[in-house]
Short mmCIF file of C-alpha atoms in Angstrom, two decimals:
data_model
loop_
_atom_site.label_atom_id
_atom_site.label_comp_id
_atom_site.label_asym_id
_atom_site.label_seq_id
_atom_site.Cartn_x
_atom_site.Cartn_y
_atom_site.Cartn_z
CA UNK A 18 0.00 0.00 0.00
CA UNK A 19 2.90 2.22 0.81
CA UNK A 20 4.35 1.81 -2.26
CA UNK A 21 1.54 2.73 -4.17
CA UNK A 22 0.90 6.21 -2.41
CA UNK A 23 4.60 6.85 -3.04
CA UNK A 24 4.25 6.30 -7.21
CA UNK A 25 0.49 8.13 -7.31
CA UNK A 26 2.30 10.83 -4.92
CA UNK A 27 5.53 10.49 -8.09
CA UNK A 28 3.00 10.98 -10.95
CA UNK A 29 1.31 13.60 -9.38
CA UNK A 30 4.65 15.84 -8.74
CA UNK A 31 5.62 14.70 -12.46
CA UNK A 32 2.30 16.59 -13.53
CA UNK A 33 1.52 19.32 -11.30
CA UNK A 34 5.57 20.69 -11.90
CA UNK A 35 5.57 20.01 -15.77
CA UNK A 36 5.18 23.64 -16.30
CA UNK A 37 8.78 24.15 -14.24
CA UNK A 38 12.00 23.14 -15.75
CA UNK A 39 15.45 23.98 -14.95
CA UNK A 40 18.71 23.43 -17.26
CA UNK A 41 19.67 19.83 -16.92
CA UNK A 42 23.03 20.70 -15.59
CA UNK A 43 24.69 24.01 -13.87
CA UNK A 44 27.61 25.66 -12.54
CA UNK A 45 28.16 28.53 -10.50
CA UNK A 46 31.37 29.59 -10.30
CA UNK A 47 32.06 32.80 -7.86
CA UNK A 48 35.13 33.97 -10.17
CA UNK A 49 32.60 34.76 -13.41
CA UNK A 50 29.61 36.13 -11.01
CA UNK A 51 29.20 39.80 -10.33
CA UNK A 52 25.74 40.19 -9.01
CA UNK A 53 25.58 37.01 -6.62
CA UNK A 54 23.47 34.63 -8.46
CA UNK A 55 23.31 31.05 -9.29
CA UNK A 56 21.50 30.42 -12.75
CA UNK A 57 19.65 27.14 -12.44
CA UNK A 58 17.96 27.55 -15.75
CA UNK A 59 14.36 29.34 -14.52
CA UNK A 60 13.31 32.07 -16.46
CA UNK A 61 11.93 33.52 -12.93
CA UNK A 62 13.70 36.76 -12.36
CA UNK A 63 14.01 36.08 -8.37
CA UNK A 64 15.83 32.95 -9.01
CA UNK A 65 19.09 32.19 -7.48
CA UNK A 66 19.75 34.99 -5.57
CA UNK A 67 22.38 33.90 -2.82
CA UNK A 68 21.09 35.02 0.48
CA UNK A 69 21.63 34.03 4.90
CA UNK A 70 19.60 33.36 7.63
CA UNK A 71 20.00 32.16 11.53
CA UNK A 72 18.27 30.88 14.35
CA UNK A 73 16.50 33.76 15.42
CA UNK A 74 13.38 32.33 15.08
CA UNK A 75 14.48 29.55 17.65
CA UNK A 76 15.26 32.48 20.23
CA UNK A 77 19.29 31.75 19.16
CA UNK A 78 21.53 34.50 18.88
CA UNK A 79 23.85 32.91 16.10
CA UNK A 80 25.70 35.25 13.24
CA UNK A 81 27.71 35.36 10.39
CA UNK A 82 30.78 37.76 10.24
CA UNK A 83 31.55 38.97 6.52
CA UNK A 84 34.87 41.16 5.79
CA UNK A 85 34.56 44.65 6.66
CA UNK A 86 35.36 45.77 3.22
CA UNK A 87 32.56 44.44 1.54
CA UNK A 88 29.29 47.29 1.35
CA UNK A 89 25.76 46.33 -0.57
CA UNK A 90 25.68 47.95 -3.81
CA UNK A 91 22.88 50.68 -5.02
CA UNK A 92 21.03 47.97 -6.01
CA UNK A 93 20.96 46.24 -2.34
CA UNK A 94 22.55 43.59 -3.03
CA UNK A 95 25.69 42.38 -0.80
CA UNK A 96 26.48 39.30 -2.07
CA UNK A 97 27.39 40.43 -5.66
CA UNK A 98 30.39 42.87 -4.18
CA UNK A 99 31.47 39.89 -1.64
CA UNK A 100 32.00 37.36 -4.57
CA UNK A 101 33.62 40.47 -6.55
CA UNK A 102 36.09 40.97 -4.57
CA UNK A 103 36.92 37.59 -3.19
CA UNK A 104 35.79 35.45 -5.96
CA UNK A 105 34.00 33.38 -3.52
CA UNK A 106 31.55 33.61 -0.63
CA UNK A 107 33.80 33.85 2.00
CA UNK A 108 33.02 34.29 6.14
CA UNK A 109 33.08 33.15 9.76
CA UNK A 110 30.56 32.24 11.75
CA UNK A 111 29.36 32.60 15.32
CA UNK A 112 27.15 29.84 16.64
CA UNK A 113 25.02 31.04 20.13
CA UNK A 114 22.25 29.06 21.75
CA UNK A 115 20.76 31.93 23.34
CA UNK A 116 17.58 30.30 24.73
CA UNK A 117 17.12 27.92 21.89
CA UNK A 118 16.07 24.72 22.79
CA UNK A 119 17.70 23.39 20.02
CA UNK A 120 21.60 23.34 18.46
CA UNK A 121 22.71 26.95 17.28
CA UNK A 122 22.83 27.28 13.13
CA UNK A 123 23.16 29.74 10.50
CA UNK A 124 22.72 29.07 6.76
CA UNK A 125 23.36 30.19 3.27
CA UNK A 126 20.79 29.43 0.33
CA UNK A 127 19.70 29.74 -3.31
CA UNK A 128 16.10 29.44 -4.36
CA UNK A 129 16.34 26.89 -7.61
CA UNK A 130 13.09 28.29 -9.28
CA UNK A 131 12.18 31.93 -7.48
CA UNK A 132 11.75 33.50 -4.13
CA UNK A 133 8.94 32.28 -3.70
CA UNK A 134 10.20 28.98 -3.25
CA UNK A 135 8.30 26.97 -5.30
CA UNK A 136 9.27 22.86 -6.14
CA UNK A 137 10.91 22.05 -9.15
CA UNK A 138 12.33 18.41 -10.37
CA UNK A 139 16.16 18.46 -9.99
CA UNK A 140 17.03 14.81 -10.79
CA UNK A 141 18.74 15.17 -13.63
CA UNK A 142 21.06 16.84 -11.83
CA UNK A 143 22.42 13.76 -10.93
CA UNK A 144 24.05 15.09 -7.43
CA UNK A 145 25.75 18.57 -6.21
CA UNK A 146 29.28 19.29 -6.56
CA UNK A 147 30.85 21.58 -4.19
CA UNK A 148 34.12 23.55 -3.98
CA UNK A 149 34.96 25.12 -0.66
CA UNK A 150 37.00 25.55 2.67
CA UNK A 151 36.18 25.64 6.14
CA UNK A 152 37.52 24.77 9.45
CA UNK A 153 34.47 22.93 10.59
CA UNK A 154 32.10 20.36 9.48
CA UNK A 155 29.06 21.18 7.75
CA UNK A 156 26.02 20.35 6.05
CA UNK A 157 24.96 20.83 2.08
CA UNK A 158 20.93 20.27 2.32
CA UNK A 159 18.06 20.09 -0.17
CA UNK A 160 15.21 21.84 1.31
CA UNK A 161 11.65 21.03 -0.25
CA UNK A 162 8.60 23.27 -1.19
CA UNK A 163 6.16 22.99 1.99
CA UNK A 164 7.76 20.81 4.33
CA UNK A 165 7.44 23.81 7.08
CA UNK A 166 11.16 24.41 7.53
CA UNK A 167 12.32 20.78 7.63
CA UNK A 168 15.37 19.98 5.75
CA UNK A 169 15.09 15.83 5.18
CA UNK A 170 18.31 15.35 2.77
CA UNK A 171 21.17 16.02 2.94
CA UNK A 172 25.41 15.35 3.13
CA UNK A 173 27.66 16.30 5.99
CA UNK A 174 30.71 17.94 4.87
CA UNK A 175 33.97 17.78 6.22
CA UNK A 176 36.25 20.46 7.42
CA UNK A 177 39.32 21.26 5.17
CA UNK A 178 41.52 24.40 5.22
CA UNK A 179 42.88 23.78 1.61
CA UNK A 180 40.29 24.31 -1.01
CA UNK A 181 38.47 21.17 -1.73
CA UNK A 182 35.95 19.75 -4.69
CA UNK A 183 33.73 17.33 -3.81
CA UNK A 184 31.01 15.16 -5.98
CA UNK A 185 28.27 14.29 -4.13
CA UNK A 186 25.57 12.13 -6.13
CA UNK A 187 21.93 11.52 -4.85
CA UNK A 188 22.35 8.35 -3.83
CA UNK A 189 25.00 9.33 -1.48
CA UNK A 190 22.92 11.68 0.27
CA UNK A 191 21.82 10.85 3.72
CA UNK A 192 18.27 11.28 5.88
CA UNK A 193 19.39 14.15 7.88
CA UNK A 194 16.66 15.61 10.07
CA UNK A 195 13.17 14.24 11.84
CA UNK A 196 10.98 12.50 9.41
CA UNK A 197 12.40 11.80 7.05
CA UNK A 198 11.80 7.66 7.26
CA UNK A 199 8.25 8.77 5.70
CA UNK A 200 9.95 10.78 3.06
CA UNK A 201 11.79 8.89 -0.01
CA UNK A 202 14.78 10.98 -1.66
CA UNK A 203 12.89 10.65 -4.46
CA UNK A 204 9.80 12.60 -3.95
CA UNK A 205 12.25 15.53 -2.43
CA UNK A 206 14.37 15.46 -5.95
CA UNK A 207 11.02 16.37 -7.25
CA UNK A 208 9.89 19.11 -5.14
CA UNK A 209 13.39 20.75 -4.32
CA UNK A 210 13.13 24.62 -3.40
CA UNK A 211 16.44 25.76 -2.35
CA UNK A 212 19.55 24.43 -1.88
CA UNK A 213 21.35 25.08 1.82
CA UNK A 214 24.37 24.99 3.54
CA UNK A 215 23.99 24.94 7.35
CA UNK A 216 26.53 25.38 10.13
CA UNK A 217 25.50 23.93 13.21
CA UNK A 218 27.60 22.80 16.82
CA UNK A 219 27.00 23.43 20.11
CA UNK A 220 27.18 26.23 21.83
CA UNK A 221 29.77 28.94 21.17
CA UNK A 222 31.55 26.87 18.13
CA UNK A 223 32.77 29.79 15.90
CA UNK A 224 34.38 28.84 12.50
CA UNK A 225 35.65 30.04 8.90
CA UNK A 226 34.59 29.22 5.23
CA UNK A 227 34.94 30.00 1.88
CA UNK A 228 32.59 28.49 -1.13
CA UNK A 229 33.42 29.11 -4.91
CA UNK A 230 31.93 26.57 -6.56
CA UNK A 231 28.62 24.83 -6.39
CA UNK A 232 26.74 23.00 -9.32
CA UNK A 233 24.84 19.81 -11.10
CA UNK A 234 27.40 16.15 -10.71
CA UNK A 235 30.84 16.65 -12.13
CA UNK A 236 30.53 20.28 -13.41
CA UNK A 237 32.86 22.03 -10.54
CA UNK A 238 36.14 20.09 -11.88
CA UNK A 239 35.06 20.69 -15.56
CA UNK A 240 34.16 16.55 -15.86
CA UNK A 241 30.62 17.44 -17.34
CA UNK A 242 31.25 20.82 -19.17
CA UNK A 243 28.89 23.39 -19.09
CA UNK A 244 28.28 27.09 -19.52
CA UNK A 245 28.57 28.90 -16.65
CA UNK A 246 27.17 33.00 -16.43
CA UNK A 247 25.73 35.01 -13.93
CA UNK A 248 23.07 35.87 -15.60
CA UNK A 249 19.45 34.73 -16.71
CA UNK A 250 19.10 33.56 -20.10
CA UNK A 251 18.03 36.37 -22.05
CA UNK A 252 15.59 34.72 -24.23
CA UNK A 253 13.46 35.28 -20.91
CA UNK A 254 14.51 38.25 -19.89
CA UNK A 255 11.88 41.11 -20.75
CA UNK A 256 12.32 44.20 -22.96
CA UNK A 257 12.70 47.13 -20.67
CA UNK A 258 10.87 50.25 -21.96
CA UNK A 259 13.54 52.25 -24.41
CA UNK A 260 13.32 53.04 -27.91
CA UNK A 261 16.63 53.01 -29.64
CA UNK A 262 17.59 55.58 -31.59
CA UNK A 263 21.23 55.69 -32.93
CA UNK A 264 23.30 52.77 -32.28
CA UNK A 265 24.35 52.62 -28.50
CA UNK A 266 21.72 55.14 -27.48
CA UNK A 267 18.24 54.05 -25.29
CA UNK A 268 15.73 56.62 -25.04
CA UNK A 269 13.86 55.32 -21.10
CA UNK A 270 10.39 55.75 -20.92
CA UNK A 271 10.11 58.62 -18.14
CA UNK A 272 9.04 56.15 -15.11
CA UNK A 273 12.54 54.43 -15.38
CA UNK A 274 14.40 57.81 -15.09
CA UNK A 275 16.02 58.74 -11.99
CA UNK A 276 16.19 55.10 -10.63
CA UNK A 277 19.21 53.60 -9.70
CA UNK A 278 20.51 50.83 -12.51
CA UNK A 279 23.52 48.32 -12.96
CA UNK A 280 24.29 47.95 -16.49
CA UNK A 281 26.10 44.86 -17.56
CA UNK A 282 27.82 42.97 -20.26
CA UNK A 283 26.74 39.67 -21.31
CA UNK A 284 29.35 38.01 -18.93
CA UNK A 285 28.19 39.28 -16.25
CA UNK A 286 31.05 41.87 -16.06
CA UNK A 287 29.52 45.85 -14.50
CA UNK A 288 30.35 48.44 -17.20
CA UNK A 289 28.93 51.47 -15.09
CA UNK A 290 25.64 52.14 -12.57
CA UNK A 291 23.98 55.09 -11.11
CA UNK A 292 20.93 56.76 -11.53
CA UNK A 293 19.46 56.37 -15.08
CA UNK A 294 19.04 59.40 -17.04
CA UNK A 295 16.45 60.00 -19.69
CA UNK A 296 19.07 58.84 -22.79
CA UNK A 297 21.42 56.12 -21.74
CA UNK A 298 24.39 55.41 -23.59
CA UNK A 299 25.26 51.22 -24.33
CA UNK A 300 27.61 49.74 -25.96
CA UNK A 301 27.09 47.92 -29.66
CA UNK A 302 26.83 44.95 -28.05
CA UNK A 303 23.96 43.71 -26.18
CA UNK A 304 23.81 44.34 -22.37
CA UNK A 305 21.49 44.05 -19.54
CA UNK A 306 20.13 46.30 -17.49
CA UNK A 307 19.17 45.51 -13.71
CA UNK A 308 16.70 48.58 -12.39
CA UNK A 309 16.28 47.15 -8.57
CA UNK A 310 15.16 43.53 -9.32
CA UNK A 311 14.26 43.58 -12.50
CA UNK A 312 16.56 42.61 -15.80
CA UNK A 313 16.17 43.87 -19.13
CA UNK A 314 17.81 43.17 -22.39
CA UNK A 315 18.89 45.86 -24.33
CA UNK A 316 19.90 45.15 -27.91
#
């Protein structure tokens, strides 16, 4: 009986995320990312977006300490100057129980499909590949769209103060947290919302990392090749509201002007930012244009 609620519960999941695909392999890799953002392949302009939490909600007190030299941009976003300047996501941590009941944590993430943290199948992915430091143990988690919180899957990683690439393929990843004996890896590979990494020890463990690489089985050593930008494909990115006039010149429609923009090249490289004025300059080439969190494509 079991087994047939987990293959109607399969089919179901196979049907009701049909309309949400990602790219059957990626690879973020921090030293060709300027805005902090993993492209999994969803067209969904929230996607990817690198961002931290802690146990606060537990009553912990736990932090993360970033360098001192990194600011957030105009745009907000602090992750994009961290992996600019140190080609990586790179930290220390602070773990305090505070009047948890349960062990201090902190976390980094990416949503796979938007912010919203909808499922999408990630099989085909095959596994996770990681490249990273750190000077304690910790975990690499798949969290799933409306468990409540719960983390079921996931691999332990082990501390290592050279940089280290790891493969990790589903089948080696483990039953980490309560529950999950009702919960096959299978029906979380097809519901996966984010991907985590979670620091966790008892009380008043402190510790150091450094991630440059995450991405689908065997793309982080180059085994399984695949393009790797910082930015969404721009067959789904929308037109912004310009009419071009001579080449390299974007007349904005007046409710854009005055707003602050990053404009970038195709690789992901900033050319300039600011506050856009009513005729914008752009090079021949295509670029995008990021006006708070939306993209456009300017050709």
């Amino acid at each position: 009986m079991k087994n047939k609620v987990l293959l109607f519960s399969l089919i179901c999941f196979s049907i009701c995320y049909a309309d949400r695909t990602v790219a059957p392999a990626f690879l973020w890799d921090a030293s060709k990312d300027s805005l902090g953002r993993v492209i999994t392949g969803s067209p969904e302009e929230t996607s990817g977006y690198w961002y931290d939490y802690n146990d606060e909600y537990d009553e912990g007190q736990s932090y993360f300490i970033w360098p001192s030299d990194v600011k957030e941009n105009d745009m907000e976003n602090f992750y994009g100057p961290l992996v600019q300047m140190y080609e990586g996501i790179q930290g220390s941590f602070v773990l305090i129980r505070g009047n948890s009941n349960f062990n201090p944590h902190v976390g980094l993430g990416f949503n796979i499909w938007s912010e919203s943290q909808e499922g999408v199948d990630i099989t085909e992915w095959g596994g996770l590949c990681i490249e990273y430091r750190a000077t304690r143990d910790f975990y690499l988690m798949l969290h799933e769209e409306d468990n409540l919180g719960t983390d079921l899957w996931g691999r332990n990683l082990k501390l290592s103060e050279k940089m280290k690439n790891v493969d990790i393929p589903w089948n080696d990843f483990r039953q980490i947290e309560c529950c999950a004996e009702y919960m096959k890896l299978e029906y979380t590979l097809a519901k996966s919302a984010s991907i985590k990494f979670v620091f966790t020890g008892p009380d008043s463990t402190t510790g150091d990392f450094k991630i440059t690489k995450i991405g689908s089985l065997g793309t982080c050593d180059g085994t399984v090749p695949v393009e790797s930008v910082s930015l969404p494909r721009t067959a789904s990115a929308p037109m912004a509201r310009f009419r071009k006039v001579p080449e390299g010149v974007q007349v904005l429609d007046n409710s854009l002007v005055g707003k602050p923009y990053v404009l970038f090249d195709l690789n992901g490289v900033q050319i300039r930012s600011g506050n856009l004025p009513a005729i914008l300059k752009t090079p021949a080439a295509p670029t995008i244009l990021r006006v708070k969190e939306r993209i456009h494509y300017l050709r």
